[in-house]
Amino acid sequence: MRFGVLGPVQVDGVEVAAPRQRALLAMLVLDAGRIVGHDQLIGGLYTEPPAGAANALQSQVSRLRRTVPGLVIEHHPAGYRLVATAAEVDHLRCVELLDAGRASEALALWRGPALADVEAPFVQVARQNLTEVLITCALSGGTEKVHRDLLSEHPLREDLRAALMLSLHRAGRQSEALEVFARGRELLADELGVDPSPVLSAAHLEVLRAVSPHRGVPAQLTSFVGRDEDLRRVAKWLRESRLVTLVGPGGTGKTRLAVEVAHREAGEVAFVDLSATTDVVRALLDGIGVREAGLHTGGPSAQERLRAALAVREVVLVVDNCEHVVDEAARVLAGILGACPDVRVLATSREPLGITGETLSPVTALDSEAAVRLFLDRAQAVKPGFHADVAVIAEVCRRLDGIALAVELAAARVRSLPLAEIADRLDDRFRLLSKGSRTAAPRHRTLHAVVEWSWDLLTDAERDLAARFTVFSGGANLAAVTAVCESAVDTLESLADKSLVEVVDDRYRMLDTIRAFCASHAPDLRERHARWFLRLAQDAEPHLRAHEQITWLERLSADHDNLVAAVGWATAHDHGLALELVAALATYYWCRGLRTEAASLADAVLRACGETPPAGREQEYALCLLIAWPVAAGDQSARIRQADALLATLDAPPRYPIMTMMWGMALGAPEDDSQVWHRRNRLLNDEPWSAALALVGDGLVARMGGDPETGKAMLRDGARAFTRVGDRWGAALAFNQLGEIALVDGEHADALENIERARVLLAELGATEDTAEAVTGRAQAKIAAGDLAGAREDFELALTLARRSGALVVQAGAHLGLAELARVSGDYVVAAAECDQAWDLTPGGWYGPDEMRCHIARERGRVAASAGDLVAARAHFEDALRRAAGQRNRITETAVRAELAALDG
């Protein structure tokens, strides 16, 4: 016979029905082959043993023998013994397998919680002992799911937390592993007041060793030569000061020095290059991995998001090429340093930032020895086996003033020119330039000469392409270069060989100093550039609503700076082209979560166009109005009415289907079946994405209108339709709404399943803020299911994610969830404090936050009612009711009215 206690108690796979017989069998199985004393059996079966307990025990044994034919239980004067071998008993077999190093096989014997169907006095201790066996199995042979499930039951077990971290690490999910460690460290500090144990710290170190926390720090293909003392000094100053600025003329090696310092930092580093942008805040947001993604539009300013994301992080910001935006960079970085105490900044600039506390580290020319070593290193890299008279090399470097970039460019020429020829050409060039103005900037006295010399070494075709290439912002791929510049591929490759452009993956870029020189020789290709990127955006748009969504988002993101530059030029020179560009990019901006930037561009185009759309561009003008309204300053009702009027005249679907969705968001839920609403529905295209949008939109309207069953059916169909199409954002929206409906209906398993599906899809899009919001929804589902510990863990995870992304409204939602947990637990003081935190994080006046404030007011009413303060509860519920009515959300409105009525009952 085979006996099992690792799950429900079983004999040959069959459970014993009678509870007391089941408990008796379990005690005998736990000590199979050994005598279990009468007193031990009686104490294990009865909390208060009956009179004649020995006879009662004998009776239970007899019944058990009759219930399980073939069961051999021997009676001894001292007690009873189950006759069974270790191979027949699952927990004994489990221990044998563990001892033999076969943990995964041992783990497979578990069918659920030990003694899952037994309730008797002996169970608690027995279950704890068996759980330790299970944990031992999991530590040696468990999967991520096993580790995560056990950790949820034993959150203070550091060995389990370490095992989960290593499971995630082995799966390549290092960031999740680090989040598991961070939650554990906080929990240990809060609950026990201790630091992580050596076991947990070792797992943390293993993950850190495998994952570079250095976001965006460029990998270098060449050795670091000639600045060892600078490297030590800057690293030391950065430990002692919160702001170190590398200053010096262009080309001296400031960026390379900053990169080397960054690579040697042990903690988190984010590298931000400002050379291709004038928007310092957005560049910093991108650099630290924060996206403006969210299911709500508008919200806090980009600067607020940046500070919120950095306020809880210990990070070194390496901010490169500040000189062309020095005032803005100084303002933004001063604000960060003042608000974020664990942030340090290493900046490079041609002039000081002028911030109080700034430590300046001049980066000067290389000394003779270092310059020679640099020249030889770079020359041997391009021409293996290169050697030359060191004195001649030293003379070339001296005449180049030891400027690192000049030395590297000269060394690159040894591929095609003898060293003596290089020296002769430099002699001619510097003799001419030495007669220039002595008051000119150092860059113009040194780098200009070096770049001009490199320019003269090019063929006519190479010079023409180098000049044309400067139209690009942040580089370009081969297709863009050949199309916009009308160039041959081999000419571009030649420029790369001669170090006039760099090749990174499949993109070409030009060093800023070289680009600045070449631009003075360039024809004006900005219109051609703008129209090429318009075609790219138009070609990409349908793919952004299909299965290849992620691939095309990445393609457009790589050319983000070019797209912005195209819109900027068109805004100043061709309003029709500007409108076409913004309209074509609407879907990209929406999916990538850059709605604040999109609104800013659209607002600028609208101001340039004036209050009347250009003829033939009414549809694009209307789309700009819809893009701009959530964050534009002042009352936008006139713009919304204008967009509504323009779109009401359309008698065919819009060119970009996302316009219909944005129109619906701008107008909100319909008050009645007006003609405007019908016209808007008629503007939905008959292609699959629009059909999916119609289902989800109608489902949302039905749900908010108080018809959840119809809404659920439409949303379910919409989720399937968006999944077939491949649009992750649309499917996530539908699944999230289905989860909320399931919560209201008390279908907790369905709620968890739908919300988790939404979370996974949003994670694929890289939408950190949306993911945090989905985790909050998952926590709400866990509360409804009675899993308060799991809900708390999710709320805290959501809070961590939201803080990292600077998502204030999502932070508010997490605090609101923690308030509900505190209320359910009877801690009304903490619940009220959490509501206050949520309120403080939520600015009022735009759709998302005002909806959040409705929920906060409602929770405040529940807290007050639970605490017995009915006057305050009524005031809060009435506030929530007013806000729900303003949103035309009949679901919330009905629920709040019921809570108000309950106060009177």
PDB file of N, CA, C and O in Angstrom, residues 819-872:
ATOM      1  N   ALA A 819      -4.729  52.065   2.326  1.00  0.00           N
ATOM      2  CA  ALA A 819      -5.748  52.604   3.226  1.00  0.00           C
ATOM      3  C   ALA A 819      -6.874  51.589   3.413  1.00  0.00           C
ATOM      4  O   ALA A 819      -7.365  51.377   4.530  1.00  0.00           O
ATOM      5  N   GLU A 820      -7.298  50.967   2.326  1.00  0.00           N
ATOM      6  CA  GLU A 820      -8.364  49.964   2.435  1.00  0.00           C
ATOM      7  C   GLU A 820      -7.923  48.790   3.296  1.00  0.00           C
ATOM      8  O   GLU A 820      -8.689  48.290   4.126  1.00  0.00           O
ATOM      9  N   LEU A 821      -6.674  48.343   3.129  1.00  0.00           N
ATOM     10  CA  LEU A 821      -6.163  47.255   3.952  1.00  0.00           C
ATOM     11  C   LEU A 821      -6.188  47.630   5.436  1.00  0.00           C
ATOM     12  O   LEU A 821      -6.565  46.828   6.294  1.00  0.00           O
ATOM     13  N   ALA A 822      -5.743  48.864   5.734  1.00  0.00           N
ATOM     14  CA  ALA A 822      -5.738  49.310   7.128  1.00  0.00           C
ATOM     15  C   ALA A 822      -7.160  49.378   7.688  1.00  0.00           C
ATOM     16  O   ALA A 822      -7.413  48.995   8.837  1.00  0.00           O
ATOM     17  N   ARG A 823      -8.106  49.866   6.858  1.00  0.00           N
ATOM     18  CA  ARG A 823      -9.499  49.941   7.314  1.00  0.00           C
ATOM     19  C   ARG A 823     -10.048  48.546   7.610  1.00  0.00           C
ATOM     20  O   ARG A 823     -10.688  48.315   8.648  1.00  0.00           O
ATOM     21  N   VAL A 824      -9.794  47.606   6.713  1.00  0.00           N
ATOM     22  CA  VAL A 824     -10.283  46.247   6.916  1.00  0.00           C
ATOM     23  C   VAL A 824      -9.701  45.640   8.189  1.00  0.00           C
ATOM     24  O   VAL A 824     -10.349  44.859   8.887  1.00  0.00           O
ATOM     25  N   SER A 825      -8.453  46.050   8.502  1.00  0.00           N
ATOM     26  CA  SER A 825      -7.786  45.532   9.694  1.00  0.00           C
ATOM     27  C   SER A 825      -8.176  46.295  10.955  1.00  0.00           C
ATOM     28  O   SER A 825      -7.716  45.963  12.045  1.00  0.00           O
ATOM     29  N   GLY A 826      -8.998  47.350  10.817  1.00  0.00           N
ATOM     30  CA  GLY A 826      -9.448  48.106  11.969  1.00  0.00           C
ATOM     31  C   GLY A 826      -8.530  49.221  12.404  1.00  0.00           C
ATOM     32  O   GLY A 826      -8.740  49.840  13.460  1.00  0.00           O
ATOM     33  N   ASP A 827      -7.484  49.515  11.627  1.00  0.00           N
ATOM     34  CA  ASP A 827      -6.545  50.588  11.986  1.00  0.00           C
ATOM     35  C   ASP A 827      -6.966  51.852  11.238  1.00  0.00           C
ATOM     36  O   ASP A 827      -6.432  52.187  10.178  1.00  0.00           O
ATOM     37  N   TYR A 828      -7.929  52.589  11.788  1.00  0.00           N
ATOM     38  CA  TYR A 828      -8.520  53.719  11.080  1.00  0.00           C
ATOM     39  C   TYR A 828      -7.571  54.917  11.020  1.00  0.00           C
ATOM     40  O   TYR A 828      -7.664  55.727  10.089  1.00  0.00           O
ATOM     41  N   VAL A 829      -6.665  55.040  11.974  1.00  0.00           N
ATOM     42  CA  VAL A 829      -5.695  56.152  11.941  1.00  0.00           C
ATOM     43  C   VAL A 829      -4.757  55.994  10.747  1.00  0.00           C
ATOM     44  O   VAL A 829      -4.525  56.934   9.981  1.00  0.00           O
ATOM     45  N   VAL A 830      -4.224  54.790  10.565  1.00  0.00           N
ATOM     46  CA  VAL A 830      -3.348  54.534   9.417  1.00  0.00           C
ATOM     47  C   VAL A 830      -4.139  54.669   8.121  1.00  0.00           C
ATOM     48  O   VAL A 830      -3.645  55.225   7.126  1.00  0.00           O
ATOM     49  N   ALA A 831      -5.371  54.189   8.107  1.00  0.00           N
ATOM     50  CA  ALA A 831      -6.194  54.283   6.894  1.00  0.00           C
ATOM     51  C   ALA A 831      -6.393  55.741   6.492  1.00  0.00           C
ATOM     52  O   ALA A 831      -6.261  56.096   5.307  1.00  0.00           O
ATOM     53  N   ALA A 832      -6.689  56.597   7.462  1.00  0.00           N
ATOM     54  CA  ALA A 832      -6.882  58.018   7.150  1.00  0.00           C
ATOM     55  C   ALA A 832      -5.592  58.641   6.660  1.00  0.00           C
ATOM     56  O   ALA A 832      -5.588  59.465   5.723  1.00  0.00           O
ATOM     57  N   ALA A 833      -4.455  58.263   7.265  1.00  0.00           N
ATOM     58  CA  ALA A 833      -3.164  58.817   6.840  1.00  0.00           C
ATOM     59  C   ALA A 833      -2.826  58.399   5.410  1.00  0.00           C
ATOM     60  O   ALA A 833      -2.305  59.192   4.620  1.00  0.00           O
ATOM     61  N   GLU A 834      -3.131  57.144   5.064  1.00  0.00           N
ATOM     62  CA  GLU A 834      -2.878  56.681   3.691  1.00  0.00           C
ATOM     63  C   GLU A 834      -3.767  57.434   2.703  1.00  0.00           C
ATOM     64  O   GLU A 834      -3.338  57.780   1.596  1.00  0.00           O
ATOM     65  N   CYS A 835      -5.016  57.708   3.083  1.00  0.00           N
ATOM     66  CA  CYS A 835      -5.900  58.508   2.218  1.00  0.00           C
ATOM     67  C   CYS A 835      -5.317  59.902   2.010  1.00  0.00           C
ATOM     68  O   CYS A 835      -5.365  60.443   0.893  1.00  0.00           O
ATOM     69  N   ASP A 836      -4.776  60.484   3.072  1.00  0.00           N
ATOM     70  CA  ASP A 836      -4.178  61.821   2.955  1.00  0.00           C
ATOM     71  C   ASP A 836      -2.992  61.796   2.005  1.00  0.00           C
ATOM     72  O   ASP A 836      -2.809  62.727   1.196  1.00  0.00           O
ATOM     73  N   GLN A 837      -2.157  60.755   2.086  1.00  0.00           N
ATOM     74  CA  GLN A 837      -1.017  60.652   1.163  1.00  0.00           C
ATOM     75  C   GLN A 837      -1.501  60.538  -0.270  1.00  0.00           C
ATOM     76  O   GLN A 837      -0.931  61.153  -1.178  1.00  0.00           O
ATOM     77  N   ALA A 838      -2.535  59.735  -0.481  1.00  0.00           N
ATOM     78  CA  ALA A 838      -3.080  59.586  -1.835  1.00  0.00           C
ATOM     79  C   ALA A 838      -3.588  60.926  -2.358  1.00  0.00           C
ATOM     80  O   ALA A 838      -3.357  61.298  -3.510  1.00  0.00           O
ATOM     81  N   TRP A 839      -4.290  61.664  -1.506  1.00  0.00           N
ATOM     82  CA  TRP A 839      -4.838  62.967  -1.916  1.00  0.00           C
ATOM     83  C   TRP A 839      -3.716  63.941  -2.280  1.00  0.00           C
ATOM     84  O   TRP A 839      -3.793  64.644  -3.281  1.00  0.00           O
ATOM     85  N   ASP A 840      -2.665  63.982  -1.459  1.00  0.00           N
ATOM     86  CA  ASP A 840      -1.561  64.916  -1.701  1.00  0.00           C
ATOM     87  C   ASP A 840      -0.827  64.605  -3.000  1.00  0.00           C
ATOM     88  O   ASP A 840      -0.236  65.504  -3.611  1.00  0.00           O
ATOM     89  N   LEU A 841      -0.851  63.350  -3.407  1.00  0.00           N
ATOM     90  CA  LEU A 841      -0.151  62.951  -4.635  1.00  0.00           C
ATOM     91  C   LEU A 841      -0.984  63.191  -5.889  1.00  0.00           C
ATOM     92  O   LEU A 841      -0.480  63.029  -6.997  1.00  0.00           O
ATOM     93  N   THR A 842      -2.243  63.578  -5.721  1.00  0.00           N
ATOM     94  CA  THR A 842      -3.166  63.653  -6.864  1.00  0.00           C
ATOM     95  C   THR A 842      -3.558  65.087  -7.147  1.00  0.00           C
ATOM     96  O   THR A 842      -4.370  65.666  -6.422  1.00  0.00           O
ATOM     97  N   PRO A 843      -2.987  65.701  -8.206  1.00  0.00           N
ATOM     98  CA  PRO A 843      -3.444  67.041  -8.587  1.00  0.00           C
ATOM     99  C   PRO A 843      -4.830  66.971  -9.183  1.00  0.00           C
ATOM    100  O   PRO A 843      -5.183  65.993  -9.844  1.00  0.00           O
ATOM    101  N   GLY A 844      -5.633  67.962  -8.946  1.00  0.00           N
ATOM    102  CA  GLY A 844      -7.004  67.950  -9.461  1.00  0.00           C
ATOM    103  C   GLY A 844      -7.124  68.658 -10.790  1.00  0.00           C
ATOM    104  O   GLY A 844      -6.211  69.314 -11.255  1.00  0.00           O
ATOM    105  N   GLY A 845      -8.257  68.476 -11.430  1.00  0.00           N
ATOM    106  CA  GLY A 845      -8.591  69.308 -12.585  1.00  0.00           C
ATOM    107  C   GLY A 845      -8.480  68.644 -13.927  1.00  0.00           C
ATOM    108  O   GLY A 845      -8.862  69.220 -14.923  1.00  0.00           O
ATOM    109  N   TRP A 846      -7.938  67.436 -14.015  1.00  0.00           N
ATOM    110  CA  TRP A 846      -7.961  66.741 -15.302  1.00  0.00           C
ATOM    111  C   TRP A 846      -8.494  65.343 -15.062  1.00  0.00           C
ATOM    112  O   TRP A 846      -8.551  64.872 -13.938  1.00  0.00           O
ATOM    113  N   TYR A 847      -8.826  64.621 -16.114  1.00  0.00           N
ATOM    114  CA  TYR A 847      -9.695  63.452 -16.004  1.00  0.00           C
ATOM    115  C   TYR A 847      -9.190  62.404 -15.018  1.00  0.00           C
ATOM    116  O   TYR A 847      -9.873  62.048 -14.076  1.00  0.00           O
ATOM    117  N   GLY A 848      -7.942  61.897 -15.241  1.00  0.00           N
ATOM    118  CA  GLY A 848      -7.457  60.804 -14.415  1.00  0.00           C
ATOM    119  C   GLY A 848      -7.424  61.136 -12.943  1.00  0.00           C
ATOM    120  O   GLY A 848      -8.007  60.437 -12.117  1.00  0.00           O
ATOM    121  N   PRO A 849      -6.729  62.217 -12.526  1.00  0.00           N
ATOM    122  CA  PRO A 849      -6.662  62.526 -11.104  1.00  0.00           C
ATOM    123  C   PRO A 849      -8.024  62.832 -10.491  1.00  0.00           C
ATOM    124  O   PRO A 849      -8.272  62.498  -9.335  1.00  0.00           O
ATOM    125  N   ASP A 850      -8.929  63.492 -11.220  1.00  0.00           N
ATOM    126  CA  ASP A 850     -10.225  63.803 -10.625  1.00  0.00           C
ATOM    127  C   ASP A 850     -10.994  62.512 -10.365  1.00  0.00           C
ATOM    128  O   ASP A 850     -11.691  62.387  -9.368  1.00  0.00           O
ATOM    129  N   GLU A 851     -10.866  61.534 -11.246  1.00  0.00           N
ATOM    130  CA  GLU A 851     -11.458  60.226 -11.002  1.00  0.00           C
ATOM    131  C   GLU A 851     -10.823  59.596  -9.769  1.00  0.00           C
ATOM    132  O   GLU A 851     -11.524  59.005  -8.931  1.00  0.00           O
ATOM    133  N   MET A 852      -9.500  59.724  -9.613  1.00  0.00           N
ATOM    134  CA  MET A 852      -8.833  59.192  -8.437  1.00  0.00           C
ATOM    135  C   MET A 852      -9.329  59.871  -7.175  1.00  0.00           C
ATOM    136  O   MET A 852      -9.550  59.235  -6.142  1.00  0.00           O
ATOM    137  N   ARG A 853      -9.532  61.190  -7.222  1.00  0.00           N
ATOM    138  CA  ARG A 853     -10.006  61.894  -6.033  1.00  0.00           C
ATOM    139  C   ARG A 853     -11.426  61.458  -5.653  1.00  0.00           C
ATOM    140  O   ARG A 853     -11.803  61.486  -4.487  1.00  0.00           O
ATOM    141  N   CYS A 854     -12.195  61.049  -6.636  1.00  0.00           N
ATOM    142  CA  CYS A 854     -13.511  60.472  -6.347  1.00  0.00           C
ATOM    143  C   CYS A 854     -13.349  59.207  -5.499  1.00  0.00           C
ATOM    144  O   CYS A 854     -14.030  59.022  -4.487  1.00  0.00           O
ATOM    145  N   HIS A 855     -12.411  58.341  -5.899  1.00  0.00           N
ATOM    146  CA  HIS A 855     -12.185  57.108  -5.147  1.00  0.00           C
ATOM    147  C   HIS A 855     -11.619  57.403  -3.753  1.00  0.00           C
ATOM    148  O   HIS A 855     -11.961  56.710  -2.785  1.00  0.00           O
ATOM    149  N   ILE A 856     -10.754  58.401  -3.667  1.00  0.00           N
ATOM    150  CA  ILE A 856     -10.194  58.748  -2.357  1.00  0.00           C
ATOM    151  C   ILE A 856     -11.296  59.245  -1.429  1.00  0.00           C
ATOM    152  O   ILE A 856     -11.370  58.851  -0.250  1.00  0.00           O
ATOM    153  N   ALA A 857     -12.155  60.123  -1.939  1.00  0.00           N
ATOM    154  CA  ALA A 857     -13.260  60.633  -1.117  1.00  0.00           C
ATOM    155  C   ALA A 857     -14.160  59.486  -0.656  1.00  0.00           C
ATOM    156  O   ALA A 857     -14.621  59.453   0.497  1.00  0.00           O
ATOM    157  N   ARG A 858     -14.395  58.535  -1.539  1.00  0.00           N
ATOM    158  CA  ARG A 858     -15.243  57.393  -1.178  1.00  0.00           C
ATOM    159  C   ARG A 858     -14.589  56.568  -0.071  1.00  0.00           C
ATOM    160  O   ARG A 858     -15.255  56.153   0.892  1.00  0.00           O
ATOM    161  N   GLU A 859     -13.281  56.315  -0.191  1.00  0.00           N
ATOM    162  CA  GLU A 859     -12.588  55.545   0.844  1.00  0.00           C
ATOM    163  C   GLU A 859     -12.548  56.312   2.162  1.00  0.00           C
ATOM    164  O   GLU A 859     -12.687  55.724   3.243  1.00  0.00           O
ATOM    165  N   ARG A 860     -12.379  57.627   2.090  1.00  0.00           N
ATOM    166  CA  ARG A 860     -12.433  58.427   3.315  1.00  0.00           C
ATOM    167  C   ARG A 860     -13.798  58.276   3.997  1.00  0.00           C
ATOM    168  O   ARG A 860     -13.892  58.190   5.229  1.00  0.00           O
ATOM    169  N   GLY A 861     -14.857  58.233   3.185  1.00  0.00           N
ATOM    170  CA  GLY A 861     -16.183  58.022   3.749  1.00  0.00           C
ATOM    171  C   GLY A 861     -16.295  56.671   4.424  1.00  0.00           C
ATOM    172  O   GLY A 861     -16.874  56.543   5.512  1.00  0.00           O
ATOM    173  N   ARG A 862     -15.713  55.632   3.817  1.00  0.00           N
ATOM    174  CA  ARG A 862     -15.774  54.299   4.421  1.00  0.00           C
ATOM    175  C   ARG A 862     -14.992  54.262   5.733  1.00  0.00           C
ATOM    176  O   ARG A 862     -15.418  53.638   6.708  1.00  0.00           O
ATOM    177  N   VAL A 863     -13.824  54.910   5.740  1.00  0.00           N
ATOM    178  CA  VAL A 863     -13.016  54.934   6.962  1.00  0.00           C
ATOM    179  C   VAL A 863     -13.782  55.642   8.080  1.00  0.00           C
ATOM    180  O   VAL A 863     -13.853  55.159   9.222  1.00  0.00           O
ATOM    181  N   ALA A 864     -14.361  56.805   7.744  1.00  0.00           N
ATOM    182  CA  ALA A 864     -15.100  57.555   8.757  1.00  0.00           C
ATOM    183  C   ALA A 864     -16.306  56.759   9.256  1.00  0.00           C
ATOM    184  O   ALA A 864     -16.595  56.729  10.462  1.00  0.00           O
ATOM    185  N   ALA A 865     -17.016  56.100   8.349  1.00  0.00           N
ATOM    186  CA  ALA A 865     -18.175  55.305   8.758  1.00  0.00           C
ATOM    187  C   ALA A 865     -17.753  54.152   9.657  1.00  0.00           C
ATOM    188  O   ALA A 865     -18.408  53.854  10.672  1.00  0.00           O
ATOM    189  N   SER A 866     -16.642  53.488   9.311  1.00  0.00           N
ATOM    190  CA  SER A 866     -16.163  52.374  10.134  1.00  0.00           C
ATOM    191  C   SER A 866     -15.743  52.856  11.512  1.00  0.00           C
ATOM    192  O   SER A 866     -15.881  52.134  12.507  1.00  0.00           O
ATOM    193  N   ALA A 867     -15.223  54.091  11.575  1.00  0.00           N
ATOM    194  CA  ALA A 867     -14.787  54.643  12.853  1.00  0.00           C
ATOM    195  C   ALA A 867     -15.942  55.248  13.644  1.00  0.00           C
ATOM    196  O   ALA A 867     -15.741  55.736  14.758  1.00  0.00           O
ATOM    197  N   GLY A 868     -17.137  55.276  13.068  1.00  0.00           N
ATOM    198  CA  GLY A 868     -18.309  55.784  13.780  1.00  0.00           C
ATOM    199  C   GLY A 868     -18.580  57.257  13.599  1.00  0.00           C
ATOM    200  O   GLY A 868     -19.500  57.804  14.217  1.00  0.00           O
ATOM    201  N   ASP A 869     -17.814  57.949  12.725  1.00  0.00           N
ATOM    202  CA  ASP A 869     -18.021  59.382  12.490  1.00  0.00           C
ATOM    203  C   ASP A 869     -18.938  59.541  11.271  1.00  0.00           C
ATOM    204  O   ASP A 869     -18.480  59.736  10.143  1.00  0.00           O
ATOM    205  N   LEU A 870     -20.252  59.468  11.499  1.00  0.00           N
ATOM    206  CA  LEU A 870     -21.192  59.461  10.382  1.00  0.00           C
ATOM    207  C   LEU A 870     -21.300  60.811   9.694  1.00  0.00           C
ATOM    208  O   LEU A 870     -21.587  60.878   8.490  1.00  0.00           O
ATOM    209  N   VAL A 871     -21.073  61.902  10.421  1.00  0.00           N
ATOM    210  CA  VAL A 871     -21.125  63.233   9.804  1.00  0.00           C
ATOM    211  C   VAL A 871     -20.014  63.376   8.774  1.00  0.00           C
ATOM    212  O   VAL A 871     -20.232  63.812   7.633  1.00  0.00           O
ATOM    213  N   ALA A 872     -18.797  63.020   9.179  1.00  0.00           N
ATOM    214  CA  ALA A 872     -17.669  63.088   8.242  1.00  0.00           C
ATOM    215  C   ALA A 872     -17.867  62.121   7.088  1.00  0.00           C
ATOM    216  O   ALA A 872     -17.556  62.438   5.928  1.00  0.00           O
TER     217      ALA A 872
END
